[in-house]
Amino acid sequence: MEDLLTVAVAVFQLWMFVVVFFITLPAMFGLSLGVTSVYIQILVKLLEWATIRIQRGRQEQPSVPAPLPNGIIERAEGSMEEEMEQLRRSRSLEGGEFALSDALYFCKKGLESIVDDQVTQRFSSEELASWNLLTRTNQNFRYISLRLTIFWGIGVFVRYCVLFPLRITLAIIGLSWLVIGTTLVGFLPENSVKYWLSEVVHLTCYRICARALSATIRYHNKENRPQKGGICVANHTTPIDVVILANDGCYAMVGQIHGGLMGVIQRSMVRSCPHVWFERLEMKDRHAVTSRLRAHVAAKTKLPILIFPEGTCINNTSVMMFKKGSFEIGGTIHPVAIKYDPRLGDAFWNSSKYNMVSYLLRTMTSWAIVVNVWYLPPMTIQDGEDAVQFANRVKSAVACRGGLLDLAWDGSLKRGKVKDAYKEEQQKMYSRVIVRQNSISATHTRRDDQS
Amino acid sequence: MGSRASRLLREEEIEEIKKETGFSHSQITRLYSRFTSLDKGENGTLSREDFQRIPELAINPLGDRIINAFFPEGEDQVNFRGFMRTLAHFRPIEDNEKNKNPSATEPLNSRTNKLLFAFRLYDLDRDDKISRDELLQVLRMMVGVNISDEQLGSIADRTIQEADTNGDSCISFNEFIKASFVVNIHICTVVWFPFLS
């Protein structure tokens, strides 16, 4: 019995030694031992082999359909008028501006959206072109080969028994260091030493947390990094976005004060540097929120604010509507595009399906998180542009850089119904189609009267 | 961590649906996963709310009528077979299909059946006639508040006048077919990507 205890203690000591010296300390200095990149390379090779194997297996068993990330139907890109004309075969309609067959146009549009629509697919995880040996992404797996199953089994063992405990340890170290470090720094008086220390503490913790996810982050265009007094906007996929961005710079976070563990972390963070936390009631008052953010931005010495204008997590295949609130504050906007590699781990947080804890557990048992971050050049609102147009301009820039689809739909459609205004817009467009001929015939009659 | 499909589709069912609707094997499996992703209640049937959750359908002026077409008379739930049967109307028309089953009934996606689908959109009370009131109601759905009552009324009157041949001030299905003879019916198809056929 005592032997077992001493053995267990020795293993634990070795474990902590490895964790502290090989992972935590390098993380503090921003160095990397290169283990993660080797791991990722091995993984990518393995997944490529698995893809080929699965494709070969699919050819032998044609009953297994191939998943398609680009949608399943072709949709005509024409406007309502063009398609109606095609339907009516451009028959000139002096007798009736309206044709009974017009309903078929709406039918077709309706049925196309039932088969495959642009919006609902964004609120669930992206479908992969090929299986990546994780059970959770298994859409239509049929047994293909013994070797594949063996690799899957090894993968399960490695992920759950080797990587997961390591990651949990790191996460705990990272978060406790964040709380302790920021509280300690909070005791210092307001001077430049405090700010520097606060930066060090924040960066270290986020780097440790990134290691806890086996995250490989590639930053592009670092010269465009957000400056003090600016506002950083990015597309939102997961709460981990914060960790990803904060690995390369310090931001002032904006958000609601939560209870529990999150609340403890938030309260200690704000002691060392000015984050902007709101009470729940304050969040409803848009005016109060905007003025507080404006005050923060106006003090040019404060850290850049980090805002996610989509308002909710989207599955990283597209960028949805940027809410105009962030763009009314003023100041320079520094857009950032974040794109996760879906093969090695699904980063999207489907908040209707999983709560935060199960989401983190799933992420920590994936292969890894590989992410590309692009810093875009700063943008400001131009003359004659209102907040909505500015928001759309920024959104297009982010979508273009990140290789994401640019959608005008609102992310809050995840939970709510679409506004009636959009239906009214469709009805207006159709009225114009059938009334246009009417006004032409009316003009004819007027001319006849005059001549 | 559960899988999305609460139950997998059996091969016999796929074959039956293939025969009835003409969809290919891979199209049926794709549509089944679409069906299960829309089925939030996970009970194997879709309700009207499940359809309403699709934003592009919710903003369609005739969205409610299209959703209604999926549900048989008086029912509130549609299963996968019913779903496929309605979708089959919008498959492309193939001339060689008639040669395959000369004794079978007309395929769901024939020209006549596509026009019947449109006819049923107007025929609100399902009495096989489009009355002036029904036409006005559907017109009102399509144009919203942008056209006055009188103008809409005159459009409806003109349409009925042109189409009505037996003088009963209603449009029957045969009159509807005749009125739509110039319609480019091939527009009324949902075009699948080629490697899915």
CSV table of C-alpha atoms in Angstrom, one decimal, chain B residues 25-178:
chain,number,residue,atom,x,y,z
B,25,HIS,CA,-30.2,7.1,-53.7
B,26,SER,CA,-27.8,9.9,-52.7
B,27,GLN,CA,-30.4,12.6,-53.0
B,28,ILE,CA,-32.7,10.6,-50.7
B,29,THR,CA,-30.0,10.3,-48.0
B,30,ARG,CA,-29.1,13.9,-48.3
B,31,LEU,CA,-32.7,14.9,-47.9
B,32,TYR,CA,-33.1,12.6,-45.0
B,33,SER,CA,-30.3,14.4,-43.1
B,34,ARG,CA,-31.9,17.7,-44.0
B,35,PHE,CA,-35.2,16.3,-42.7
B,36,THR,CA,-33.7,15.3,-39.4
B,37,SER,CA,-31.8,18.6,-39.0
B,38,LEU,CA,-35.2,20.4,-39.4
B,39,ASP,CA,-36.9,18.0,-36.9
B,40,LYS,CA,-36.0,19.8,-33.7
B,41,GLY,CA,-38.4,17.7,-31.7
B,42,GLU,CA,-36.6,14.5,-32.9
B,43,ASN,CA,-39.9,12.6,-33.2
B,44,GLY,CA,-39.6,11.7,-36.9
B,45,THR,CA,-42.1,14.3,-38.1
B,46,LEU,CA,-42.1,17.9,-39.0
B,47,SER,CA,-44.6,20.5,-37.8
B,48,ARG,CA,-45.4,23.8,-39.3
B,49,GLU,CA,-43.1,25.6,-36.7
B,50,ASP,CA,-40.2,23.5,-37.9
B,51,PHE,CA,-40.7,24.9,-41.4
B,52,GLN,CA,-41.1,28.4,-40.1
B,53,ARG,CA,-37.7,28.3,-38.6
B,54,ILE,CA,-36.1,28.5,-42.0
B,55,PRO,CA,-35.7,32.3,-42.4
B,56,GLU,CA,-35.7,32.3,-46.3
B,57,LEU,CA,-39.0,30.5,-46.2
B,58,ALA,CA,-40.4,32.7,-43.5
B,59,ILE,CA,-39.9,35.8,-45.6
B,60,ASN,CA,-41.4,34.2,-48.7
B,61,PRO,CA,-44.8,35.9,-49.3
B,62,LEU,CA,-46.4,32.5,-50.1
B,63,GLY,CA,-44.4,30.8,-47.3
B,64,ASP,CA,-47.5,29.7,-45.4
B,65,ARG,CA,-49.2,28.3,-48.4
B,66,ILE,CA,-46.1,26.4,-49.4
B,67,ILE,CA,-45.8,24.9,-45.9
B,68,ASN,CA,-49.4,24.0,-46.0
B,69,ALA,CA,-48.9,22.0,-49.2
B,70,PHE,CA,-46.8,19.5,-47.2
B,71,PHE,CA,-49.5,18.7,-44.7
B,72,PRO,CA,-52.4,16.5,-45.8
B,73,GLU,CA,-56.0,17.6,-45.0
B,74,GLY,CA,-56.4,18.3,-41.3
B,75,GLU,CA,-53.0,17.0,-40.2
B,76,ASP,CA,-50.3,18.8,-38.3
B,77,GLN,CA,-47.4,16.6,-38.8
B,78,VAL,CA,-45.6,15.4,-41.9
B,79,ASN,CA,-43.4,12.3,-42.0
B,80,PHE,CA,-40.4,11.7,-44.3
B,81,ARG,CA,-42.4,10.0,-47.0
B,82,GLY,CA,-44.9,12.9,-47.2
B,83,PHE,CA,-42.0,15.3,-47.2
B,84,MET,CA,-40.4,13.5,-50.1
B,85,ARG,CA,-43.6,13.2,-52.0
B,86,THR,CA,-44.1,17.0,-52.0
B,87,LEU,CA,-40.5,17.7,-52.8
B,88,ALA,CA,-40.7,15.3,-55.8
B,89,HIS,CA,-43.0,17.8,-57.6
B,90,PHE,CA,-40.0,20.0,-58.2
B,91,ARG,CA,-37.7,17.5,-59.8
B,92,PRO,CA,-36.8,18.2,-63.4
B,93,ILE,CA,-39.1,16.7,-66.0
B,94,GLU,CA,-37.5,13.8,-67.8
B,95,ASP,CA,-39.1,12.5,-71.0
B,96,ASN,CA,-37.7,9.0,-70.7
B,97,GLU,CA,-39.4,8.4,-67.4
B,98,LYS,CA,-42.7,7.6,-69.1
B,99,ASN,CA,-41.0,4.9,-71.1
B,100,LYS,CA,-39.7,3.2,-67.9
B,101,ASN,CA,-43.1,2.5,-66.4
B,102,PRO,CA,-45.7,2.8,-69.1
B,103,SER,CA,-48.4,1.3,-66.9
B,104,ALA,CA,-47.6,3.4,-63.8
B,105,THR,CA,-49.4,6.5,-62.9
B,106,GLU,CA,-48.1,9.9,-64.0
B,107,PRO,CA,-44.9,10.8,-62.2
B,108,LEU,CA,-45.1,13.4,-59.5
B,109,ASN,CA,-42.9,15.9,-61.3
B,110,SER,CA,-44.9,15.9,-64.6
B,111,ARG,CA,-46.0,19.2,-66.0
B,112,THR,CA,-49.6,18.6,-65.0
B,113,ASN,CA,-48.6,17.8,-61.4
B,114,LYS,CA,-46.4,20.8,-61.1
B,115,LEU,CA,-49.4,23.0,-62.3
B,116,LEU,CA,-51.6,21.1,-59.8
B,117,PHE,CA,-49.3,22.1,-57.0
B,118,ALA,CA,-49.6,25.7,-58.0
B,119,PHE,CA,-53.3,25.4,-58.4
B,120,ARG,CA,-53.6,24.1,-54.9
B,121,LEU,CA,-51.7,27.2,-53.6
B,122,TYR,CA,-54.6,29.3,-54.7
B,123,ASP,CA,-57.4,26.9,-53.9
B,124,LEU,CA,-57.6,27.7,-50.1
B,125,ASP,CA,-60.7,25.6,-49.3
B,126,ARG,CA,-59.6,22.6,-51.5
B,127,ASP,CA,-62.9,22.5,-53.5
B,128,ASP,CA,-61.0,22.3,-56.8
B,129,LYS,CA,-62.1,25.8,-57.8
B,130,ILE,CA,-60.4,29.2,-57.4
B,131,SER,CA,-63.0,31.7,-56.5
B,132,ARG,CA,-62.6,35.5,-56.7
B,133,ASP,CA,-62.2,35.7,-52.9
B,134,GLU,CA,-59.5,33.0,-52.8
B,135,LEU,CA,-57.6,34.7,-55.6
B,136,LEU,CA,-57.9,38.0,-53.8
B,137,GLN,CA,-56.6,36.5,-50.6
B,138,VAL,CA,-53.6,35.0,-52.3
B,139,LEU,CA,-52.9,38.2,-54.2
B,140,ARG,CA,-53.0,40.1,-50.9
B,141,MET,CA,-50.4,37.6,-49.5
B,142,MET,CA,-48.1,38.3,-52.5
B,143,VAL,CA,-48.3,42.1,-52.6
B,144,GLY,CA,-48.7,43.0,-48.9
B,145,VAL,CA,-49.9,46.5,-48.3
B,146,ASN,CA,-48.5,48.0,-51.5
B,147,ILE,CA,-51.5,47.8,-53.7
B,148,SER,CA,-54.9,49.2,-53.0
B,149,ASP,CA,-58.1,47.1,-52.6
B,150,GLU,CA,-59.6,48.5,-55.8
B,151,GLN,CA,-56.6,47.9,-57.9
B,152,LEU,CA,-56.2,44.4,-56.5
B,153,GLY,CA,-59.8,43.7,-57.2
B,154,SER,CA,-59.6,44.8,-60.8
B,155,ILE,CA,-56.5,42.6,-61.3
B,156,ALA,CA,-58.4,39.6,-59.9
B,157,ASP,CA,-61.4,40.3,-62.0
B,158,ARG,CA,-59.3,40.6,-65.2
B,159,THR,CA,-57.5,37.4,-64.4
B,160,ILE,CA,-60.7,35.4,-63.9
B,161,GLN,CA,-62.3,37.0,-66.9
B,162,GLU,CA,-59.4,35.8,-69.1
B,163,ALA,CA,-59.1,32.3,-67.7
B,164,ASP,CA,-62.8,31.5,-67.1
B,165,THR,CA,-64.2,29.7,-70.1
B,166,ASN,CA,-67.4,28.1,-68.8
B,167,GLY,CA,-68.7,31.3,-67.2
B,168,ASP,CA,-68.9,30.3,-63.5
B,169,SER,CA,-66.6,33.1,-62.3
B,170,CYS,CA,-64.3,30.5,-60.9
B,171,ILE,CA,-61.1,29.0,-62.3
B,172,SER,CA,-61.2,25.2,-62.5
B,173,PHE,CA,-58.0,23.2,-62.9
B,174,ASN,CA,-58.5,22.7,-66.6
B,175,GLU,CA,-59.0,26.4,-67.1
B,176,PHE,CA,-55.8,26.9,-65.0
B,177,ILE,CA,-53.8,24.6,-67.3
B,178,LYS,CA,-55.0,26.4,-70.4
